[in-house]
Amino acid sequence: MRTHRFPRTPGNLRGRQHGVVLVIALIVLVAMTLAAVGMTRSIDTANVIAGNLGFKQSALNATDKGIEAAYQWLVARAGTATLNNSDLTAGYYSSMPGSEPDWTASATWNDAVDLDGGAADPAGNVVSYLIHRMCTCPDAAYNGNCAGGAANQCALSMPTGAGATGGSMAVGAVVFEGTPQVYYRVTVRTAGPRNTQSYVQSMIAVSQ
């Protein structure tokens, strides 16, 4: 049997090589396109995350203004009978809530005080606060009785009524009767851009 061998011309080899190069070039082009799309999406996601963290930190910092405003409101009324009664127009409750409120519910903040009349600050944050006196009975003196006759129980810095309350921690120091301080809980909410919300609670002791 005779085998015929056909000569390979340079033109045929170059034509086949051009076809392989085209396929490889298309594969590389698709791979580079996918890599570019993936990098773009990664950069966009990183920018969104960084922006959200920035808004969250800004909202958290803005809560300090709410705490300061509530503190100044309490200090201006320290030692007076004003703090014995609730004042919902000022976001003030003279007793603890019966159960812990759902702070994320908008209805919880119906009586809250909005700083600057509810206008947003330069960073786009709206700050609101509520104050609760840490007592069991509303509209009663911290050392008085509730409407039913039971004694009002409040969180105090020291007991009331005994001559041995207060005093220095030094050994043999003279014991004196001090003025008790009632604790108030301030809850602040900050609503910022991109639906950012921050909640902070602080305990403030005010002399009676």
Short mmCIF file of C-alpha atoms in Angstrom, two decimals:
data_model
loop_
_atom_site.label_atom_id
_atom_site.label_comp_id
_atom_site.label_asym_id
_atom_site.label_seq_id
_atom_site.Cartn_x
_atom_site.Cartn_y
_atom_site.Cartn_z
CA MET A 1 0.00 0.00 0.00
CA ARG A 2 1.30 3.36 -0.90
CA THR A 3 0.86 6.35 1.38
CA HIS A 4 0.56 9.72 -0.22
CA ARG A 5 1.94 12.67 1.70
CA PHE A 6 0.70 16.09 0.79
CA PRO A 7 3.20 18.86 1.21
CA ARG A 8 2.41 21.48 3.87
CA THR A 9 2.61 24.88 2.41
CA PRO A 10 3.50 27.89 4.59
CA GLY A 11 0.17 29.51 3.67
CA ASN A 12 -1.87 26.70 5.16
CA LEU A 13 0.08 26.77 8.46
CA ARG A 14 -0.31 30.53 8.82
CA GLY A 15 -4.07 30.28 8.25
CA ARG A 16 -4.46 27.67 10.98
CA GLN A 17 -2.34 29.70 13.38
CA HIS A 18 -4.47 32.80 12.78
CA GLY A 19 -7.58 30.88 13.81
CA VAL A 20 -6.03 29.68 17.08
CA VAL A 21 -4.83 33.18 17.95
CA LEU A 22 -8.33 34.56 17.39
CA VAL A 23 -9.89 32.03 19.76
CA ILE A 24 -7.25 32.72 22.43
CA ALA A 25 -7.71 36.48 22.04
CA LEU A 26 -11.49 36.15 22.51
CA ILE A 27 -11.02 34.03 25.64
CA VAL A 28 -8.56 36.55 27.11
CA LEU A 29 -10.91 39.42 26.23
CA VAL A 30 -13.84 37.75 27.99
CA ALA A 31 -11.70 37.01 31.05
CA MET A 32 -10.49 40.63 31.22
CA THR A 33 -14.08 41.89 30.87
CA LEU A 34 -15.28 39.69 33.71
CA ALA A 35 -12.35 40.80 35.87
CA ALA A 36 -13.10 44.47 35.16
CA VAL A 37 -16.79 44.01 36.04
CA GLY A 38 -15.90 42.18 39.26
CA MET A 39 -13.42 44.90 40.28
CA THR A 40 -15.95 47.65 39.58
CA ARG A 41 -18.61 45.96 41.70
CA SER A 42 -16.08 45.36 44.49
CA ILE A 43 -15.10 49.03 44.52
CA ASP A 44 -18.75 50.14 44.55
CA THR A 45 -19.53 47.80 47.45
CA ALA A 46 -16.51 49.05 49.42
CA ASN A 47 -17.60 52.66 48.86
CA VAL A 48 -21.15 51.90 50.05
CA ILE A 49 -19.85 50.13 53.18
CA ALA A 50 -17.47 52.99 53.97
CA GLY A 51 -20.27 55.50 53.49
CA ASN A 52 -22.63 53.57 55.76
CA LEU A 53 -19.99 53.36 58.48
CA GLY A 54 -19.43 57.09 58.19
CA PHE A 55 -23.15 57.85 58.51
CA LYS A 56 -23.43 55.48 61.48
CA GLN A 57 -20.56 57.16 63.31
CA SER A 58 -21.99 60.60 62.56
CA ALA A 59 -25.38 59.57 63.96
CA LEU A 60 -23.75 58.12 67.06
CA ASN A 61 -21.80 61.31 67.67
CA ALA A 62 -24.96 63.39 67.27
CA THR A 63 -26.62 61.61 70.21
CA ASP A 64 -24.31 63.56 72.55
CA LYS A 65 -26.31 66.69 71.75
CA GLY A 66 -29.50 64.98 72.89
CA ILE A 67 -27.95 63.86 76.18
CA GLU A 68 -26.60 67.34 76.83
CA ALA A 69 -29.96 68.97 76.10
CA ALA A 70 -31.79 66.56 78.43
CA TYR A 71 -29.16 67.12 81.14
CA GLN A 72 -29.56 70.89 80.94
CA TRP A 73 -33.35 70.52 81.15
CA LEU A 74 -33.04 68.43 84.33
CA VAL A 75 -30.44 70.67 85.97
CA ALA A 76 -32.61 73.75 85.36
CA ARG A 77 -35.38 72.08 87.40
CA ALA A 78 -33.28 70.35 90.06
CA GLY A 79 -34.56 70.76 93.61
CA THR A 80 -38.02 71.86 92.49
CA ALA A 81 -41.38 70.09 92.51
CA THR A 82 -41.49 70.29 88.71
CA LEU A 83 -39.72 66.95 88.41
CA ASN A 84 -42.42 65.26 90.49
CA ASN A 85 -44.92 65.45 87.64
CA SER A 86 -44.72 64.18 84.08
CA ASP A 87 -44.43 66.75 81.31
CA LEU A 88 -45.04 65.04 77.98
CA THR A 89 -44.52 68.28 76.08
CA ALA A 90 -40.92 68.10 77.28
CA GLY A 91 -40.58 64.36 76.74
CA TYR A 92 -40.45 63.82 80.51
CA TYR A 93 -41.99 60.89 82.39
CA SER A 94 -41.95 61.01 86.21
CA SER A 95 -41.82 57.21 86.48
CA MET A 96 -40.30 54.19 84.83
CA PRO A 97 -42.26 52.51 82.03
CA GLY A 98 -44.24 49.43 83.03
CA SER A 99 -42.37 47.43 80.40
CA GLU A 100 -39.37 48.30 78.30
CA PRO A 101 -40.57 50.21 75.23
CA ASP A 102 -39.79 49.14 71.69
CA TRP A 103 -37.37 51.90 70.90
CA THR A 104 -37.43 51.14 67.19
CA ALA A 105 -41.19 51.79 66.98
CA SER A 106 -42.11 55.26 65.82
CA ALA A 107 -45.05 55.42 68.28
CA THR A 108 -42.61 55.25 71.21
CA TRP A 109 -41.26 58.64 70.17
CA ASN A 110 -44.58 60.48 69.86
CA ASP A 111 -43.85 62.58 72.98
CA ALA A 112 -40.12 62.96 72.37
CA VAL A 113 -38.37 66.30 72.13
CA ASP A 114 -36.82 66.95 68.72
CA LEU A 115 -33.80 69.19 68.85
CA ASP A 116 -33.92 72.31 66.67
CA GLY A 117 -37.62 71.73 66.13
CA GLY A 118 -36.97 68.53 64.20
CA ALA A 119 -34.64 70.17 61.69
CA ALA A 120 -31.65 68.14 60.55
CA ASP A 121 -28.15 69.24 61.49
CA PRO A 122 -25.49 69.89 58.81
CA ALA A 123 -24.76 66.15 58.68
CA GLY A 124 -28.43 65.34 58.05
CA ASN A 125 -29.17 63.97 61.55
CA VAL A 126 -32.38 64.56 63.50
CA VAL A 127 -31.93 64.10 67.27
CA SER A 128 -34.77 63.26 69.70
CA TYR A 129 -34.79 62.37 73.40
CA LEU A 130 -37.04 61.05 76.18
CA ILE A 131 -36.47 61.25 79.96
CA HIS A 132 -37.72 58.74 82.52
CA ARG A 133 -37.42 59.30 86.27
CA MET A 134 -36.39 55.99 87.80
CA CYS A 135 -39.31 55.85 90.23
CA THR A 136 -42.17 53.40 90.57
CA CYS A 137 -44.95 56.00 90.78
CA PRO A 138 -45.73 58.93 88.49
CA ASP A 139 -46.72 62.38 89.71
CA ALA A 140 -45.40 61.88 93.26
CA ALA A 141 -42.42 63.16 95.21
CA TYR A 142 -39.37 60.92 95.20
CA ASN A 143 -39.79 60.42 98.98
CA GLY A 144 -43.60 60.59 98.97
CA ASN A 145 -46.42 58.13 98.49
CA CYS A 146 -48.10 56.83 95.38
CA ALA A 147 -51.77 57.40 94.61
CA GLY A 148 -52.66 54.12 96.33
CA GLY A 149 -50.74 55.01 99.50
CA ALA A 150 -47.65 52.86 98.86
CA ALA A 151 -44.26 54.50 99.20
CA ASN A 152 -42.71 55.77 96.00
CA GLN A 153 -39.53 53.85 95.34
CA CYS A 154 -36.84 55.63 93.35
CA ALA A 155 -33.29 54.83 92.35
CA LEU A 156 -31.24 57.10 94.62
CA SER A 157 -27.59 57.80 95.15
CA MET A 158 -28.09 57.32 98.89
CA PRO A 159 -30.94 56.44 101.29
CA THR A 160 -33.22 59.09 102.70
CA GLY A 161 -34.30 59.92 106.24
CA ALA A 162 -31.47 58.39 108.29
CA GLY A 163 -28.89 60.51 110.02
CA ALA A 164 -26.14 58.07 109.12
CA THR A 165 -26.48 58.49 105.36
CA GLY A 166 -23.56 59.72 103.34
CA GLY A 167 -20.07 60.36 104.63
CA SER A 168 -16.43 60.15 103.77
CA MET A 169 -14.69 56.85 103.09
CA ALA A 170 -11.89 57.79 105.46
CA VAL A 171 -11.66 55.76 108.66
CA GLY A 172 -13.21 57.60 111.59
CA ALA A 173 -14.61 60.35 109.39
CA VAL A 174 -17.59 62.35 110.60
CA VAL A 175 -20.85 60.93 109.30
CA PHE A 176 -23.25 63.44 107.80
CA GLU A 177 -26.62 63.37 106.17
CA GLY A 178 -26.36 64.16 102.50
CA THR A 179 -28.87 65.23 99.90
CA PRO A 180 -29.95 62.25 97.82
CA GLN A 181 -29.84 62.33 94.06
CA VAL A 182 -32.50 60.72 91.92
CA TYR A 183 -31.47 58.88 88.79
CA TYR A 184 -33.03 59.73 85.45
CA ARG A 185 -32.66 57.70 82.29
CA VAL A 186 -32.24 59.63 79.07
CA THR A 187 -32.85 57.80 75.80
CA VAL A 188 -31.69 59.49 72.61
CA ARG A 189 -32.49 58.55 69.04
CA THR A 190 -30.69 59.94 66.01
CA ALA A 191 -32.18 59.47 62.55
CA GLY A 192 -29.68 60.12 59.80
CA PRO A 193 -29.19 59.70 56.05
CA ARG A 194 -29.70 56.30 54.37
CA ASN A 195 -32.15 55.31 57.13
CA THR A 196 -29.35 55.36 59.70
CA GLN A 197 -30.58 55.21 63.30
CA SER A 198 -28.60 55.25 66.53
CA TYR A 199 -29.93 54.78 70.07
CA VAL A 200 -28.07 55.75 73.24
CA GLN A 201 -29.15 55.65 76.89
CA SER A 202 -27.50 57.51 79.74
CA MET A 203 -28.16 57.67 83.48
CA ILE A 204 -28.08 61.13 85.06
CA ALA A 205 -28.20 61.80 88.83
CA VAL A 206 -29.82 65.08 89.86
CA SER A 207 -30.03 66.47 93.39
CA GLN A 208 -33.48 66.91 94.93
#
